[in-house]
Backbone as ProteinMPNN parsed JSONL, in Angstrom:
{"seq_chain_A": "XXXXXXXXXXXXXXXXXXXXXXXXXXXXXXXXXXXXXXXXXXXXXXXXXXXXXXXXXXXXXXXXXXXXXXXXXXXXXXXXXXXXXXXXXXXXXXXXXXXXXXXXXXXXXXXXXXXXXXXXXXXXXXXXXXXXXXXXXXXXXXXXXXXXXXXXXXXXXXXXXXXXXXXXXXXXXXXXXXXXXXXXXXXXXXXXXXXXX", "coords_chain_A": {"N_chain_A": [[72.98, 150.886, 130.988], [73.549, 151.541, 128.316], [73.352, 148.986, 127.205], [70.612, 148.408, 127.604], [69.464, 150.384, 126.01], [70.217, 149.455, 123.488], [68.892, 146.95, 123.472], [66.173, 147.646, 123.653], [65.888, 149.23, 121.448], [65.616, 151.954, 121.497], [65.932, 155.461, 120.694], [68.205, 157.793, 121.878], [67.849, 161.085, 122.466], [69.002, 163.27, 123.717], [71.249, 164.206, 126.297], [72.452, 165.29, 129.508], [75.462, 167.103, 130.301], [77.383, 166.712, 133.317], [75.511, 168.149, 135.808], [75.349, 168.461, 138.465], [73.687, 168.1, 141.646], [70.608, 167.988, 140.883], [68.125, 167.755, 142.167], [68.631, 169.015, 144.538], [68.836, 171.583, 143.749], [71.041, 172.405, 142.259], [72.384, 173.561, 139.17], [74.236, 173.032, 137.066], [77.72, 173.915, 136.259], [79.265, 175.676, 134.763], [79.908, 178.302, 135.238], [81.35, 178.387, 137.569], [84.293, 178.671, 139.192], [85.374, 177.028, 141.156], [84.372, 174.577, 140.537], [85.284, 173.942, 138.066], [87.263, 172.034, 137.334], [85.89, 169.681, 137.911], [83.739, 169.828, 136.06], [85.16, 169.831, 133.607], [86.46, 167.386, 133.75], [84.312, 165.707, 133.507], [83.361, 166.065, 130.918], [84.743, 164.566, 128.741], [83.96, 161.994, 129.569], [81.16, 162.093, 129.457], [80.86, 162.585, 126.723], [81.95, 160.231, 125.619], [80.112, 158.364, 126.623], [77.783, 159.314, 125.371], [78.445, 158.692, 122.74], [78.467, 155.899, 122.911], [75.76, 155.338, 123.22], [74.671, 156.411, 120.999], [73.759, 159.07, 121.111], [73.032, 162.217, 119.884], [73.542, 164.806, 120.853], [74.483, 167.003, 123.596], [73.39, 168.529, 126.604], [74.214, 171.563, 128.138], [74.029, 172.876, 131.187], [74.278, 176.053, 132.584], [74.639, 177.111, 135.156], [74.005, 178.348, 138.529], [73.882, 181.695, 139.767], [76.711, 183.046, 141.428], [77.138, 184.324, 144.556], [78.702, 187.403, 145.32], [80.471, 187.499, 143.206], [81.055, 189.036, 140.084], [78.471, 189.286, 137.631], [79.228, 189.432, 134.952], [81.843, 188.376, 134.987], [81.276, 185.741, 135.659], [79.795, 184.981, 133.409], [81.778, 185.206, 131.501], [83.419, 183.061, 132.216], [81.584, 181.015, 131.724], [81.397, 181.241, 128.916], [84.031, 180.522, 128.186], [84.222, 177.837, 129.158], [82.102, 176.682, 127.784], [82.848, 176.979, 125.094], [85.11, 175.352, 125.091], [83.962, 172.828, 125.757], [82.195, 172.516, 123.598], [84.019, 172.363, 121.492], [85.336, 169.972, 122.164], [83.166, 168.201, 121.906], [82.638, 168.523, 119.189], [84.772, 167.218, 118.016], [83.957, 164.646, 118.291], [81.86, 164.586, 116.607], [79.453, 165.559, 117.711], [76.703, 167.505, 118.962], [76.084, 170.427, 121.003], [73.829, 171.82, 123.29], [72.345, 174.701, 124.831], [70.449, 175.641, 127.597], [67.69, 177.674, 128.635], [66.111, 178.69, 131.677], [63.16, 179.2, 133.663], [62.799, 181.944, 135.945], [61.122, 181.824, 138.101], [61.025, 179.292, 139.246], [63.691, 178.778, 139.277], [65.473, 180.783, 140.591], [68.119, 181.714, 140.681], [69.428, 180.997, 138.391], [71.563, 181.545, 135.584], [70.765, 182.063, 132.908], [67.841, 183.213, 131.641], [66.189, 183.912, 129.561], [65.449, 184.099, 126.016], [66.918, 186.036, 124.573], [69.255, 186.405, 126.142], [70.371, 183.826, 125.919], [70.847, 183.576, 123.139], [72.648, 185.637, 122.734], [74.812, 184.673, 124.203], [75.399, 182.321, 122.71], [76.163, 183.492, 120.277], [78.476, 184.833, 121.068], [80.165, 182.734, 121.796], [80.231, 181.233, 119.451], [80.311, 178.666, 117.933], [79.925, 176.122, 115.522], [78.552, 173.771, 116.177], [77.015, 174.379, 118.331], [73.978, 175.071, 119.852], [70.671, 176.362, 120.653], [68.679, 175.196, 123.262], [65.362, 175.116, 123.312], [62.846, 175.576, 125.492], [59.523, 175.291, 125.708], [57.815, 175.511, 127.919], [59.354, 176.812, 129.992], [59.977, 179.208, 128.653], [57.493, 180.246, 127.934], [56.59, 181.013, 130.415], [58.447, 182.992, 130.996], [58.601, 184.824, 128.818], [56.719, 184.458, 126.793], [55.299, 184.628, 123.457], [55.898, 182.39, 121.778], [55.603, 181.404, 119.115], [56.558, 183.52, 117.527], [59.203, 183.608, 118.401], [60.07, 181.089, 117.518], [59.759, 181.521, 114.757], [61.699, 183.517, 114.239], [64.1, 182.366, 115.131], [64.512, 179.679, 114.519], [66.589, 178.337, 113.171], [68.642, 178.417, 114.934], [67.945, 176.762, 116.935], [68.432, 173.756, 118.565], [67.2, 171.738, 119.958], [64.026, 170.926, 121.346], [61.907, 171.29, 124.132], [58.89, 170.455, 125.84], [56.094, 171.381, 127.887], [53.016, 172.103, 129.523], [51.97, 175.362, 130.533], [50.75, 177.119, 133.409], [51.478, 175.031, 135.136], [53.202, 172.98, 134.471], [52.399, 170.551, 133.347], [51.111, 167.99, 131.067], [50.683, 168.784, 127.527], [47.758, 170.664, 126.793], [46.729, 171.033, 129.263], [47.024, 173.542, 130.193], [47.82, 176.952, 129.394], [48.998, 177.15, 126.879], [48.42, 176.972, 123.438], [48.711, 174.219, 122.096], [48.126, 172.637, 119.685], [48.21, 174.607, 117.667], [50.782, 175.783, 118.022], [52.541, 173.578, 117.667], [51.845, 172.803, 115.077], [52.788, 175.014, 113.701], [55.509, 174.731, 114.213], [56.005, 172.389, 112.741], [55.458, 173.432, 110.198], [57.616, 175.084, 109.843], [59.563, 173.3, 109.28], [61.111, 171.974, 111.167], [63.287, 169.455, 112.19], [64.216, 168.157, 114.386], [64.106, 166.522, 117.643], [61.279, 166.61, 119.899], [61.175, 166.989, 123.166], [59.388, 165.61, 125.886], [58.812, 167.078, 128.762], [57.536, 166.965, 131.521]], "CA_chain_A": [[72.082, 151.761, 130.243], [73.829, 151.354, 126.887], [72.806, 147.682, 126.823], [69.159, 148.522, 127.54], [69.139, 151.18, 124.817], [70.328, 148.549, 122.333], [67.853, 145.917, 123.551], [64.854, 148.231, 123.406], [65.856, 149.94, 120.172], [65.272, 153.368, 121.695], [66.868, 156.512, 120.323], [68.44, 158.786, 122.929], [67.929, 162.354, 121.74], [69.732, 164.317, 124.441], [71.631, 163.957, 127.689], [73.149, 166.415, 130.133], [76.73, 167.041, 130.998], [77.192, 166.756, 134.769], [74.909, 169.408, 136.254], [75.288, 168.441, 139.916], [72.514, 167.533, 142.303], [69.468, 168.771, 140.398], [67.064, 167.746, 143.179], [69.019, 169.971, 145.575], [68.844, 172.928, 143.187], [72.208, 172.704, 141.43], [72.009, 173.687, 137.758], [75.433, 173.111, 136.247], [78.909, 174.504, 136.878], [80.122, 176.349, 133.797], [80.263, 179.631, 135.765], [81.92, 178.242, 138.906], [85.72, 178.335, 139.134], [85.676, 175.934, 142.088], [83.871, 173.329, 139.958], [85.729, 173.822, 136.667], [87.937, 170.743, 137.137], [84.851, 168.649, 137.897], [83.036, 169.905, 134.784], [86.03, 169.433, 132.499], [86.714, 165.952, 133.862], [83.111, 164.987, 133.081], [83.06, 166.242, 129.489], [85.086, 163.393, 127.912], [83.172, 160.836, 130.002], [79.822, 162.278, 128.888], [80.961, 162.431, 125.271], [82.129, 158.807, 125.326], [78.834, 157.691, 126.869], [76.883, 159.716, 124.288], [78.806, 157.893, 121.561], [78.045, 154.51, 123.14], [74.303, 155.205, 123.088], [74.294, 157.131, 119.777], [73.067, 160.315, 121.454], [73.676, 163.197, 119.01], [73.908, 166.086, 121.461], [74.509, 167.093, 125.051], [72.893, 169.79, 127.154], [75.096, 172.177, 129.124], [73.409, 173.838, 132.094], [75.375, 176.995, 132.82], [74.885, 177.308, 136.58], [73.361, 179.384, 139.331], [74.744, 182.834, 140.072], [77.544, 182.934, 142.624], [77.129, 185.574, 145.321], [79.992, 188.026, 145.538], [81.269, 187.555, 141.98], [80.296, 189.787, 139.083], [77.716, 188.533, 136.629], [80.014, 189.373, 133.717], [82.952, 187.431, 135.158], [80.707, 184.394, 135.582], [79.46, 184.707, 132.007], [83.048, 184.996, 130.798], [83.811, 181.683, 132.502], [80.651, 180.178, 130.969], [81.818, 181.266, 127.503], [85.263, 179.738, 128.059], [83.931, 176.414, 129.343], [81.197, 176.245, 126.727], [83.656, 176.852, 123.884], [85.951, 174.164, 125.26], [83.105, 171.647, 125.682], [81.692, 172.403, 122.225], [85.135, 171.89, 120.663], [85.501, 168.543, 122.474], [82.04, 167.489, 121.303], [82.782, 168.569, 117.728], [85.721, 166.169, 117.624], [83.191, 163.39, 118.267], [80.689, 164.847, 115.753], [78.294, 165.743, 118.566], [76.264, 168.867, 119.205], [75.865, 170.889, 122.374], [72.766, 172.813, 123.413], [72.306, 175.479, 126.071], [69.049, 175.798, 127.982], [67.243, 178.741, 129.52], [65.146, 178.234, 132.673], [62.395, 180.315, 134.218], [63.324, 182.432, 137.223], [60.174, 181.552, 139.183], [61.462, 178.05, 139.882], [65.16, 178.751, 139.268], [65.727, 182.218, 140.743], [69.528, 182.079, 140.588], [70.027, 180.507, 137.147], [72.143, 182.67, 134.84], [70.103, 182.326, 131.619], [66.397, 183.109, 131.868], [65.401, 184.314, 128.397], [66.016, 183.782, 124.709], [67.928, 187.04, 124.204], [70.504, 186.064, 126.831], [70.929, 182.596, 125.353], [71.364, 183.815, 121.788], [73.846, 186.475, 122.886], [75.875, 183.76, 124.623], [75.76, 181.473, 121.578], [76.877, 184.315, 119.3], [79.808, 185.131, 121.602], [80.97, 181.506, 121.761], [80.406, 181.077, 118.004], [80.72, 177.326, 117.509], [78.864, 175.623, 114.627], [77.812, 172.66, 116.785], [76.383, 174.897, 119.547], [72.622, 175.541, 119.555], [69.783, 176.74, 121.754], [67.602, 174.294, 123.646], [64.212, 175.994, 123.558], [61.842, 174.902, 126.3], [58.29, 176.085, 125.614], [57.284, 175.78, 129.261], [60.135, 177.856, 130.661], [59.935, 180.498, 127.961], [56.14, 180.793, 128.05], [56.521, 181.679, 131.708], [59.341, 184.151, 131.057], [58.51, 185.83, 127.757], [55.648, 184.23, 125.827], [55.698, 184.796, 122.045], [56.556, 181.165, 121.329], [55.613, 181.296, 117.655], [57.466, 184.528, 116.965], [60.568, 183.16, 118.686], [60.357, 180.026, 116.557], [59.886, 182.115, 113.417], [62.947, 184.281, 114.133], [65.323, 181.714, 115.591], [64.445, 178.228, 114.348], [67.878, 177.796, 112.726], [69.553, 178.377, 116.082], [67.381, 175.846, 117.918], [68.899, 172.393, 118.359], [66.333, 170.785, 120.653], [62.838, 171.564, 121.933], [61.217, 170.574, 125.192], [57.569, 171.025, 126.058], [55.143, 171.095, 128.966], [52.081, 173.222, 129.509], [52.187, 176.401, 131.538], [51.853, 177.335, 134.348], [51.669, 173.95, 136.112], [54.197, 172.045, 133.942], [51.821, 169.244, 133.043], [51.11, 167.652, 129.651], [49.979, 169.723, 126.657], [46.31, 170.627, 126.902], [46.325, 171.262, 130.654], [47.354, 174.917, 130.577], [47.475, 178.09, 128.555], [49.61, 177.114, 125.547], [47.576, 176.33, 122.419], [49.697, 173.339, 121.478], [47.892, 172.277, 118.271], [48.661, 175.707, 116.811], [52.233, 175.959, 118.141], [53.24, 172.445, 117.058], [51.624, 172.881, 113.624], [53.718, 176.022, 113.197], [56.837, 174.117, 114.251], [56.055, 171.528, 111.556], [55.497, 174.267, 108.993], [58.977, 175.622, 109.73], [60.453, 172.24, 108.831], [61.961, 171.492, 112.244], [63.526, 168.016, 112.041], [64.753, 167.607, 115.629], [63.187, 165.919, 118.603], [60.538, 167.411, 120.866], [61.196, 166.261, 124.418], [58.264, 165.825, 126.78], [59.432, 167.265, 130.073], [56.522, 167.393, 132.481]], "C_chain_A": [[72.285, 151.57, 128.747], [73.246, 150.035, 126.387], [71.284, 147.762, 126.669], [68.707, 149.358, 126.341], [69.182, 150.292, 123.579], [69.193, 147.531, 122.325], [66.491, 146.475, 123.164], [64.749, 148.93, 122.057], [65.472, 151.408, 120.299], [66.351, 154.276, 121.12], [66.988, 157.481, 121.486], [68.714, 160.117, 122.232], [68.865, 163.352, 122.391], [70.096, 163.808, 125.821], [72.39, 165.16, 128.201], [74.61, 166.08, 130.4], [76.408, 167.057, 132.493], [76.672, 168.138, 135.171], [74.761, 169.444, 137.767], [74.031, 167.773, 140.43], [71.3, 168.384, 141.944], [68.365, 168.848, 141.446], [67.35, 168.748, 144.292], [69.131, 171.398, 145.036], [70.061, 173.29, 142.366], [71.792, 172.672, 139.962], [73.239, 173.881, 136.874], [76.515, 173.934, 136.9], [79.747, 175.356, 135.925], [80.615, 177.708, 134.298], [81.108, 179.569, 137.023], [83.37, 177.78, 138.832], [86.056, 177.153, 140.036], [85.223, 174.578, 141.559], [84.368, 173.093, 138.532], [86.41, 172.485, 136.415], [86.921, 169.608, 137.066], [84.136, 168.638, 136.551], [83.918, 169.372, 133.659], [86.406, 167.952, 132.558], [85.52, 165.147, 133.356], [82.901, 165.021, 131.579], [83.487, 165.043, 128.653], [84.309, 162.134, 128.29], [81.771, 160.916, 129.388], [79.835, 162.072, 127.378], [81.116, 160.955, 124.896], [80.831, 158.042, 125.55], [77.823, 158.039, 125.777], [77.175, 158.918, 123.024], [78.332, 156.446, 121.707], [76.551, 154.326, 122.898], [73.762, 155.953, 121.864], [73.424, 158.35, 120.065], [73.756, 161.46, 120.711], [74.089, 164.507, 119.668], [73.763, 166.053, 122.973], [74.073, 168.488, 125.474], [73.849, 170.287, 128.232], [74.305, 173.207, 129.934], [74.503, 174.74, 132.642], [75.633, 177.293, 134.284], [74.056, 178.396, 137.215], [74.366, 180.475, 139.664], [75.463, 182.62, 141.396], [77.569, 184.292, 143.312], [78.551, 186.095, 145.481], [80.908, 188.067, 144.33], [80.438, 188.212, 140.898], [79.645, 188.853, 138.077], [78.553, 188.371, 135.362], [81.185, 188.407, 133.842], [82.447, 185.996, 135.084], [80.355, 184.031, 134.144], [80.716, 184.5, 131.161], [83.534, 183.561, 130.998], [82.88, 180.705, 131.776], [81.08, 180.108, 129.508], [83.061, 180.403, 127.286], [84.98, 178.241, 128.148], [83.041, 175.866, 128.242], [81.951, 176.065, 125.408], [84.505, 175.591, 123.944], [85.122, 172.888, 125.107], [82.581, 171.435, 124.261], [82.794, 171.902, 121.296], [85.392, 170.399, 120.902], [84.395, 167.715, 121.814], [82.167, 167.441, 119.788], [83.741, 167.495, 117.234], [85.048, 164.803, 117.548], [81.942, 163.507, 117.394], [79.393, 164.938, 116.548], [77.969, 167.227, 118.702], [76.141, 169.14, 120.691], [74.739, 171.911, 122.33], [72.845, 173.468, 124.786], [70.848, 175.818, 126.346], [68.841, 177.045, 128.837], [66.164, 178.178, 130.447], [64.383, 179.426, 133.225], [62.89, 180.664, 135.617], [62.353, 182.237, 138.382], [60.613, 180.314, 139.972], [62.972, 177.967, 140.029], [65.686, 180.175, 139.426], [67.18, 182.634, 140.554], [70.176, 181.682, 139.261], [70.431, 181.682, 136.253], [71.422, 183.021, 133.543], [68.604, 182.123, 131.772], [65.564, 183.615, 130.695], [66.174, 184.043, 127.113], [67.117, 184.763, 124.311], [69.268, 186.736, 124.855], [71.165, 184.846, 126.209], [71.546, 182.839, 123.984], [72.6, 184.706, 121.805], [75.045, 185.606, 123.294], [76.338, 182.892, 123.457], [76.556, 182.248, 120.53], [78.301, 184.602, 119.766], [80.715, 183.911, 121.535], [81.238, 181.084, 120.309], [81.022, 179.734, 117.605], [79.597, 176.728, 116.667], [78.032, 174.498, 115.223], [77.099, 173.08, 118.075], [75.046, 175.532, 119.201], [71.872, 175.861, 120.848], [68.797, 175.605, 122.014], [66.431, 175.155, 124.104], [63.119, 175.207, 124.253], [60.591, 175.767, 126.343], [57.747, 176.453, 126.992], [58.034, 176.931, 129.928], [59.962, 179.21, 129.979], [58.526, 181.064, 127.86], [56.016, 181.56, 129.362], [57.336, 182.971, 131.704], [59.024, 185.231, 130.035], [57.354, 185.633, 126.793], [56.172, 184.277, 124.403], [56.42, 183.573, 121.48], [56.677, 181.1, 119.815], [56.567, 182.308, 117.029], [58.923, 184.16, 117.231], [60.968, 182.045, 117.739], [60.612, 180.597, 115.168], [61.266, 182.776, 113.24], [64.194, 183.417, 114.31], [65.368, 180.207, 115.357], [65.794, 177.628, 113.944], [68.894, 177.701, 113.854], [69.091, 177.389, 117.152], [67.797, 174.414, 117.591], [68.05, 171.335, 119.031], [65.175, 171.573, 121.26], [62.298, 170.667, 123.031], [59.878, 171.258, 125.439], [56.93, 170.527, 127.345], [54.164, 172.247, 128.899], [52.33, 174.13, 130.705], [50.848, 176.82, 132.12], [52.182, 176.145, 135.242], [52.661, 172.873, 135.678], [53.655, 170.625, 133.793], [51.77, 169.063, 131.52], [50.361, 168.707, 128.823], [48.47, 169.536, 126.748], [45.806, 170.891, 128.308], [46.55, 172.698, 131.096], [47.02, 175.9, 129.487], [48.062, 178.053, 127.147], [48.697, 176.362, 124.582], [48.474, 175.427, 121.574], [49.371, 172.904, 120.055], [48.406, 173.354, 117.31], [50.187, 175.837, 116.829], [52.975, 174.816, 117.454], [53.026, 172.378, 115.552], [52.567, 173.905, 113.004], [55.149, 175.482, 113.18], [57.019, 173.184, 113.058], [56.201, 172.349, 110.279], [56.881, 174.871, 108.773], [59.978, 174.562, 109.27], [61.407, 171.73, 109.892], [62.062, 169.97, 112.173], [64.032, 167.378, 113.331], [63.681, 166.962, 116.486], [62.451, 166.987, 119.394], [60.472, 166.559, 122.13], [60.011, 166.621, 125.287], [58.804, 165.898, 128.199], [58.404, 167.838, 131.047], [56.291, 166.296, 133.5]], "O_chain_A": [[71.319, 151.451, 127.994], [72.709, 149.968, 125.282], [70.733, 147.235, 125.702], [67.679, 149.064, 125.73], [68.299, 150.362, 122.724], [68.597, 147.277, 121.278], [65.742, 145.835, 122.425], [63.647, 149.194, 121.576], [65.053, 152.033, 119.325], [67.526, 153.912, 121.064], [65.979, 157.94, 122.021], [69.693, 160.254, 121.498], [69.458, 164.188, 121.709], [69.335, 163.063, 126.439], [72.911, 165.957, 127.42], [74.958, 164.934, 130.686], [75.287, 167.38, 132.886], [77.31, 169.157, 134.908], [74.122, 170.348, 138.305], [73.395, 166.982, 139.733], [71.001, 169.373, 142.613], [67.735, 169.894, 141.601], [66.426, 169.268, 144.918], [69.479, 172.317, 145.777], [70.115, 174.391, 141.818], [70.956, 171.862, 139.56], [73.277, 174.784, 136.037], [76.302, 174.568, 137.933], [80.867, 175.722, 136.28], [81.636, 178.206, 133.825], [81.549, 180.611, 137.508], [83.648, 176.641, 138.457], [86.936, 176.358, 139.707], [85.643, 173.541, 142.073], [83.927, 172.157, 137.865], [86.162, 171.858, 135.386], [87.067, 168.685, 136.265], [83.941, 167.577, 135.959], [83.473, 168.557, 132.851], [86.645, 167.334, 131.52], [85.685, 164.042, 132.84], [82.318, 164.093, 131.019], [82.662, 164.525, 127.9], [84.029, 161.298, 127.431], [81.261, 159.927, 128.862], [78.925, 161.456, 126.822], [80.477, 160.486, 123.954], [80.484, 157.167, 124.757], [77.089, 157.169, 125.309], [76.252, 158.513, 122.316], [77.853, 155.843, 120.747], [76.123, 153.273, 122.424], [72.551, 156.111, 121.709], [72.465, 158.622, 119.341], [74.958, 161.659, 120.889], [74.898, 165.248, 119.11], [73.051, 165.23, 123.547], [74.347, 169.482, 124.801], [74.244, 169.535, 129.123], [73.956, 174.273, 129.427], [75.534, 174.258, 133.111], [76.743, 177.693, 134.636], [73.483, 179.249, 136.537], [75.557, 180.207, 139.824], [74.9, 182.087, 142.352], [77.974, 185.291, 142.717], [79.482, 185.333, 145.742], [82.01, 188.61, 144.41], [79.235, 187.967, 140.807], [80.175, 187.799, 137.724], [78.582, 187.293, 134.768], [81.489, 187.687, 132.89], [83.112, 185.132, 134.512], [80.59, 182.903, 133.711], [80.712, 183.71, 130.217], [84.005, 182.923, 130.056], [83.335, 179.68, 131.268], [81.119, 179.023, 128.926], [83.135, 179.645, 126.319], [85.444, 177.467, 127.31], [83.202, 174.723, 127.816], [81.711, 175.098, 124.685], [84.604, 174.852, 122.964], [85.533, 171.967, 124.402], [82.529, 170.304, 123.779], [82.528, 171.098, 120.402], [85.638, 169.65, 119.957], [84.659, 166.661, 121.236], [81.84, 166.429, 119.169], [83.546, 166.928, 116.159], [85.508, 163.913, 116.833], [81.07, 162.639, 117.431], [78.354, 164.45, 116.105], [78.841, 168.086, 118.574], [76.099, 168.228, 121.517], [74.697, 172.764, 121.444], [73.334, 172.886, 125.755], [70.11, 176.228, 125.45], [69.691, 177.419, 129.646], [65.397, 177.298, 130.054], [64.905, 180.54, 133.252], [63.338, 179.8, 136.369], [62.722, 182.463, 139.535], [60.575, 180.298, 141.202], [63.477, 177.17, 140.82], [66.283, 180.719, 138.497], [67.447, 183.806, 140.289], [71.344, 181.993, 139.027], [69.724, 182.687, 136.177], [71.466, 184.175, 133.117], [68.142, 181.006, 132.005], [64.346, 183.738, 130.822], [67.38, 183.795, 127.126], [68.141, 184.352, 123.766], [70.306, 186.8, 124.197], [72.378, 184.832, 125.996], [72.645, 182.363, 123.701], [73.497, 184.544, 120.977], [76.152, 185.788, 122.788], [77.54, 182.743, 123.237], [77.513, 181.723, 119.96], [79.229, 184.615, 118.958], [81.905, 184.038, 121.248], [82.335, 180.634, 119.98], [82.104, 179.678, 117.02], [78.432, 176.815, 117.054], [76.894, 174.296, 114.799], [76.631, 172.227, 118.829], [74.979, 176.427, 118.359], [72.367, 175.66, 121.957], [68.156, 175.111, 121.087], [66.493, 175.827, 125.133], [62.538, 174.286, 123.679], [60.592, 176.844, 126.939], [57.277, 177.571, 127.205], [57.425, 177.904, 130.373], [59.819, 180.234, 130.646], [58.378, 182.277, 127.71], [55.407, 182.629, 129.41], [56.947, 183.945, 132.349], [59.156, 186.419, 130.328], [57.029, 186.55, 126.038], [57.347, 184.001, 124.16], [57.429, 183.705, 120.788], [57.742, 180.776, 119.29], [57.301, 181.976, 116.099], [59.782, 184.378, 116.377], [62.08, 182.047, 117.211], [61.561, 180.205, 114.488], [61.912, 182.604, 112.206], [65.232, 183.697, 113.71], [66.2, 179.524, 115.955], [66.104, 176.507, 114.345], [69.891, 176.987, 113.741], [69.771, 177.202, 118.161], [67.553, 173.92, 116.49], [68.166, 170.153, 118.708], [65.327, 172.735, 121.637], [62.236, 169.447, 122.883], [59.742, 172.47, 125.272], [57.189, 169.419, 127.816], [54.456, 173.269, 128.278], [52.836, 173.703, 131.743], [49.869, 176.875, 131.375], [53.104, 176.246, 136.051], [52.934, 171.947, 136.442], [54.343, 169.642, 134.07], [52.314, 169.878, 130.774], [49.515, 169.432, 129.348], [47.966, 168.413, 126.775], [44.598, 170.965, 128.533], [46.294, 173.038, 132.251], [46.058, 175.716, 128.742], [47.662, 178.851, 126.3], [48.254, 175.251, 124.874], [48.933, 175.807, 120.496], [50.299, 172.807, 119.252], [48.972, 173.039, 116.263], [50.812, 175.983, 115.779], [53.94, 175.06, 116.73], [53.917, 171.948, 114.82], [53.087, 173.691, 111.909], [55.906, 175.745, 112.246], [58.077, 173.186, 112.43], [56.976, 171.998, 109.39], [57.269, 175.138, 107.636], [61.109, 174.889, 108.912], [62.418, 171.112, 109.56], [61.046, 169.278, 112.103], [64.258, 166.168, 113.365], [62.514, 166.872, 116.103], [62.926, 168.112, 119.544], [59.794, 165.532, 122.161], [59.661, 167.794, 125.415], [59.208, 164.884, 128.768], [58.405, 169.031, 131.351], [55.469, 166.455, 134.403]]}, "name": "protein", "num_of_chains": 1, "seq": "XXXXXXXXXXXXXXXXXXXXXXXXXXXXXXXXXXXXXXXXXXXXXXXXXXXXXXXXXXXXXXXXXXXXXXXXXXXXXXXXXXXXXXXXXXXXXXXXXXXXXXXXXXXXXXXXXXXXXXXXXXXXXXXXXXXXXXXXXXXXXXXXXXXXXXXXXXXXXXXXXXXXXXXXXXXXXXXXXXXXXXXXXXXXXXXXXXXXX"}
């Protein structure tokens, strides 16, 4: 992969830490004590690969809720693992982003709105830790894309887009993308916009 990136001259904007079998519904392990060794073993490998391909940041999916364990205890473990991963990434001059997902398609995922994500980021309090804001997921969960951008643009490290509700390309759903993307430009956002549909 690193060789092909060099040959093609592509820029890699973002990659995930190990998040498990996504096709089977797994969405990361930061909350799962039984998977902590697996997650922590992957972090240096992911960071080294990110350096090889000049990828500036990594996405940490926090995990699906574990039945029988308190929500707060799981979030405490997420905070611990996220702080550790962000510190490891900082040593390599890399950023880390945390993503929220909609609960319609991801009913067990721990972070399903902007307020939850920003509360988590504030608690972990690492300068290289940002919010990955996915317009598709958050249109489904809360709407108010422009107001969220206006209030929180400095906390956003990466943006992903698709149209809602069918998750196809912009212009196929309810989001008025010319207006939203023009507003993003007006805010001076300099990061990538990932097309995830």
